[in-house]
mmCIF file of C-alpha atoms in Angstrom:
data_model
loop_
_atom_site.group_PDB
_atom_site.id
_atom_site.type_symbol
_atom_site.label_atom_id
_atom_site.label_comp_id
_atom_site.label_asym_id
_atom_site.label_seq_id
_atom_site.Cartn_x
_atom_site.Cartn_y
_atom_site.Cartn_z
ATOM 1 C CA ARG A 1 182.552 80.160 128.819
ATOM 2 C CA ILE A 2 183.446 81.414 125.373
ATOM 3 C CA ARG A 3 182.681 85.005 124.449
ATOM 4 C CA PHE A 4 179.708 85.020 122.052
ATOM 5 C CA GLY A 5 179.370 81.275 122.711
ATOM 6 C CA ASN A 6 175.568 81.322 122.644
ATOM 7 C CA LEU A 7 175.582 83.209 119.344
ATOM 8 C CA LEU A 8 178.032 80.720 117.841
ATOM 9 C CA PHE A 9 175.929 77.825 119.156
ATOM 10 C CA LEU A 10 172.798 79.366 117.622
ATOM 11 C CA PHE A 11 174.581 79.753 114.283
ATOM 12 C CA VAL A 12 175.752 76.129 114.233
ATOM 13 C CA ILE A 13 172.328 74.838 115.290
ATOM 14 C CA SER A 14 170.608 76.935 112.615
ATOM 15 C CA MET A 15 172.410 74.756 110.071
ATOM 16 C CA LEU A 16 170.119 71.881 111.136
ATOM 17 C CA VAL A 17 167.165 73.451 109.342
ATOM 18 C CA ILE A 18 168.966 73.597 105.981
ATOM 19 C CA PRO A 19 168.400 70.371 104.044
ATOM 20 C CA SER A 20 171.485 68.907 102.402
ATOM 21 C CA GLN A 21 169.688 68.708 99.056
ATOM 22 C CA VAL A 22 169.468 72.510 98.915
ATOM 23 C CA ILE A 23 173.214 73.046 99.063
ATOM 24 C CA ILE A 24 174.388 69.941 97.220
ATOM 25 C CA TYR A 25 175.506 71.809 94.086
ATOM 26 C CA PRO A 26 177.541 74.496 95.921
ATOM 27 C CA LEU A 27 179.022 71.725 98.072
ATOM 28 C CA TYR A 28 180.009 69.766 94.968
ATOM 29 C CA GLU A 29 181.612 72.855 93.395
ATOM 30 C CA THR A 30 183.517 73.608 96.612
ATOM 31 C CA ILE A 31 184.814 70.055 96.872
ATOM 32 C CA LEU A 32 185.928 70.143 93.228
ATOM 33 C CA ASN A 33 187.677 73.500 93.758
ATOM 34 C CA LEU A 34 189.502 72.084 96.786
ATOM 35 C CA GLY A 35 190.711 69.182 94.655
ATOM 36 C CA PHE A 36 188.784 66.502 96.531
ATOM 37 C CA GLY A 37 186.418 65.449 93.739
ATOM 38 C CA ASN A 38 185.891 61.698 93.241
ATOM 39 C CA SER A 39 187.761 60.876 96.449
ATOM 40 C CA TYR A 40 186.958 59.666 99.926
ATOM 41 C CA SER A 41 188.591 62.822 101.314
ATOM 42 C CA GLY A 42 185.867 64.978 99.782
ATOM 43 C CA LEU A 43 183.185 62.662 101.114
ATOM 44 C CA ILE A 44 184.682 62.732 104.618
ATOM 45 C CA LEU A 45 184.852 66.536 104.468
ATOM 46 C CA ALA A 46 181.180 66.745 103.453
ATOM 47 C CA TYR A 47 180.117 64.325 106.186
ATOM 48 C CA ALA A 48 182.063 66.320 108.767
ATOM 49 C CA ALA A 49 180.337 69.518 107.658
ATOM 50 C CA PHE A 50 176.850 67.997 107.674
ATOM 51 C CA GLY A 51 177.360 66.067 110.924
ATOM 52 C CA LEU A 52 178.710 69.033 112.878
ATOM 53 C CA PRO A 53 175.390 70.732 113.798
ATOM 54 C CA MET A 54 173.707 67.642 115.240
ATOM 55 C CA SER A 55 176.870 66.545 117.033
ATOM 56 C CA THR A 56 177.301 70.029 118.484
ATOM 57 C CA TYR A 57 173.706 70.071 119.668
ATOM 58 C CA LEU A 58 173.980 66.683 121.385
ATOM 59 C CA LEU A 59 177.302 67.400 123.078
ATOM 60 C CA VAL A 60 176.427 70.929 124.214
ATOM 61 C CA ALA A 61 173.171 69.665 125.716
ATOM 62 C CA TYR A 62 175.081 66.932 127.531
ATOM 63 C CA PHE A 63 177.857 69.236 128.769
ATOM 64 C CA ARG A 64 175.316 71.757 130.054
ATOM 65 C CA ALA A 65 173.738 68.991 132.145
ATOM 66 C CA ILE A 66 177.046 68.293 133.920
ATOM 67 C CA PRO A 67 176.981 69.993 137.336
ATOM 68 C CA ASP A 68 179.168 73.086 137.674
ATOM 69 C CA GLU A 69 180.263 71.821 141.085
ATOM 70 C CA LEU A 70 182.262 69.066 139.383
ATOM 71 C CA ILE A 71 184.274 71.597 137.387
ATOM 72 C CA GLU A 72 184.668 73.934 140.370
ATOM 73 C CA ALA A 73 185.970 71.075 142.521
ATOM 74 C CA ALA A 74 188.575 70.259 139.876
ATOM 75 C CA ARG A 75 189.645 73.912 139.733
ATOM 76 C CA LEU A 76 189.993 73.996 143.520
ATOM 77 C CA ASP A 77 192.222 70.928 143.280
ATOM 78 C CA GLY A 78 194.487 72.886 140.910
ATOM 79 C CA ALA A 79 193.457 71.358 137.583
ATOM 80 C CA GLY A 80 193.862 73.481 134.461
ATOM 81 C CA GLU A 81 191.287 73.801 131.708
ATOM 82 C CA LEU A 82 192.800 71.076 129.509
ATOM 83 C CA ARG A 83 193.091 68.678 132.425
ATOM 84 C CA ILE A 84 189.453 69.334 133.340
ATOM 85 C CA LEU A 85 188.446 68.634 129.750
ATOM 86 C CA PHE A 86 190.458 65.459 129.215
ATOM 87 C CA GLN A 87 190.389 63.882 132.681
ATOM 88 C CA ILE A 88 186.953 64.890 133.950
ATOM 89 C CA LEU A 89 184.558 66.025 131.229
ATOM 90 C CA LEU A 90 185.445 63.534 128.478
ATOM 91 C CA PRO A 91 185.239 60.418 130.690
ATOM 92 C CA VAL A 92 181.909 61.638 132.076
ATOM 93 C CA SER A 93 180.562 62.314 128.590
ATOM 94 C CA THR A 94 181.384 58.943 127.003
ATOM 95 C CA PRO A 95 177.681 57.961 126.730
ATOM 96 C CA ALA A 96 176.930 61.136 124.758
ATOM 97 C CA ILE A 97 179.991 60.698 122.558
ATOM 98 C CA ALA A 98 179.092 57.051 121.912
ATOM 99 C CA ALA A 99 175.479 57.930 121.051
ATOM 100 C CA MET A 100 176.632 60.742 118.761
ATOM 101 C CA SER A 101 179.172 58.483 117.050
ATOM 102 C CA ILE A 102 176.653 55.715 116.444
ATOM 103 C CA LEU A 103 174.014 58.106 115.090
ATOM 104 C CA ASN A 104 176.566 59.625 112.711
ATOM 105 C CA PHE A 105 177.827 56.186 111.667
ATOM 106 C CA VAL A 106 174.346 54.930 110.811
ATOM 107 C CA TRP A 107 173.554 58.130 108.901
ATOM 108 C CA MET A 108 176.789 58.020 106.900
ATOM 109 C CA TRP A 109 176.557 54.293 106.257
ATOM 110 C CA ASN A 110 173.013 54.521 104.865
ATOM 111 C CA ASP A 111 173.507 57.736 102.886
ATOM 112 C CA LEU A 112 173.076 57.564 99.138
ATOM 113 C CA LEU A 113 172.972 61.180 97.926
ATOM 114 C CA LEU A 114 176.353 62.541 99.054
ATOM 115 C CA PRO A 115 178.434 59.567 97.857
ATOM 116 C CA LEU A 116 176.571 59.508 94.557
ATOM 117 C CA VAL A 117 177.209 63.210 93.924
ATOM 118 C CA ILE A 118 180.710 63.579 95.366
ATOM 119 C CA MET A 119 182.196 60.270 94.232
ATOM 120 C CA GLY A 120 180.533 60.598 90.838
ATOM 121 C CA GLY A 121 181.254 57.834 88.398
ATOM 122 C CA SER A 122 184.470 56.711 90.045
ATOM 123 C CA ASP A 123 185.163 53.058 90.714
ATOM 124 C CA ASN A 124 185.631 53.824 94.410
ATOM 125 C CA THR A 125 182.158 54.127 95.822
ATOM 126 C CA THR A 126 180.257 53.323 98.976
ATOM 127 C CA LEU A 127 178.274 50.181 99.648
ATOM 128 C CA MET A 128 174.872 51.888 99.390
ATOM 129 C CA VAL A 129 175.680 53.291 95.951
ATOM 130 C CA GLY A 130 176.788 49.807 94.923
ATOM 131 C CA VAL A 131 173.510 48.327 96.154
ATOM 132 C CA ALA A 132 171.565 51.023 94.290
ATOM 133 C CA LEU A 133 173.485 50.203 91.115
ATOM 134 C CA LEU A 134 172.453 46.533 91.390
ATOM 135 C CA SER A 135 169.026 47.434 90.034
ATOM 136 C CA GLY A 136 168.860 48.158 86.335
ATOM 137 C CA GLN A 137 166.878 50.836 84.558
ATOM 138 C CA TYR A 138 163.992 48.568 83.593
ATOM 139 C CA ASP A 139 164.460 45.447 85.686
ATOM 140 C CA VAL A 140 165.343 44.683 89.273
ATOM 141 C CA SER A 141 166.731 41.406 90.541
ATOM 142 C CA ILE A 142 164.996 41.275 93.908
ATOM 143 C CA PRO A 143 167.164 38.443 95.321
ATOM 144 C CA LEU A 144 170.361 40.251 94.297
ATOM 145 C CA VAL A 145 169.291 43.587 95.792
ATOM 146 C CA SER A 146 168.016 41.852 98.950
ATOM 147 C CA ALA A 147 171.343 40.061 99.404
ATOM 148 C CA GLY A 148 173.173 43.361 98.929
ATOM 149 C CA LEU A 149 170.987 45.069 101.525
ATOM 150 C CA ILE A 150 171.518 42.265 104.040
ATOM 151 C CA VAL A 151 175.286 42.540 103.583
ATOM 152 C CA ALA A 152 175.001 46.322 103.984
ATOM 153 C CA LEU A 153 172.905 45.943 107.133
ATOM 154 C CA LEU A 154 175.238 43.543 108.968
ATOM 155 C CA PRO A 155 177.863 46.121 110.105
ATOM 156 C CA VAL A 156 175.152 48.430 111.450
ATOM 157 C CA ILE A 157 173.581 45.612 113.467
ATOM 158 C CA ILE A 158 176.976 44.523 114.816
ATOM 159 C CA ILE A 159 177.891 48.095 115.834
ATOM 160 C CA TYR A 160 174.503 48.525 117.487
ATOM 161 C CA PHE A 161 174.776 45.328 119.529
ATOM 162 C CA LEU A 162 178.328 46.165 120.586
ATOM 163 C CA PHE A 163 177.414 49.661 121.776
ATOM 164 C CA GLN A 164 173.744 49.366 122.777
ATOM 165 C CA ARG A 165 174.580 50.003 126.446
ATOM 166 C CA GLN A 166 176.249 53.319 125.577
ATOM 167 C CA ILE A 167 173.281 54.333 123.433
ATOM 168 C CA LEU A 168 170.895 53.578 126.282
ATOM 169 C CA ASN A 169 173.078 55.407 128.819
ATOM 170 C CA GLY A 170 173.321 58.411 126.496
ATOM 171 C CA ALA A 171 169.557 58.518 126.024
ATOM 172 C CA ILE A 172 168.826 58.132 129.732
ATOM 173 C CA SER A 173 171.399 60.675 130.873
ATOM 174 C CA GLY A 174 170.096 63.207 128.363
ATOM 175 C CA ALA A 175 166.533 62.739 129.594
ATOM 176 C CA VAL A 176 167.172 62.787 133.345
ATOM 177 C CA LYS A 177 169.006 65.612 135.032
#
């Protein structure tokens, strides 16, 4: 257990109640000051910051559900803390990690606000911003936008079908103790 771990957990979880739209301007200024404006590095940094609270919540809830006897048995066998983490806890928590990864992937893939603000008017942009730019100011080509959305939806569907078992296992293991 980490000293002040519950307080740190409460602080990270409290970030869930702050909408991203509220802090978008300070985030943009910070990314510009760090020199990551109009780049994928700035976008990745913003996604990491916004994805951290939910990921922390999911993983802490999953790790707390793991029986203490499992960790104590590993300690009795002479395993150190890093060995317990990498050889026992991480393999056991693959459903939670898979569910967290898929939720974050879908959120980042479908996001429009952060790429639009951080990437600005650069030529490098995300697929959702490109689909949004397919519609003009006064007219919308419905077939063109629909084709763009179908192309944007295909990777999400493929990822879901590849990892649906892990999502189901993560949901079931989080619900049943």
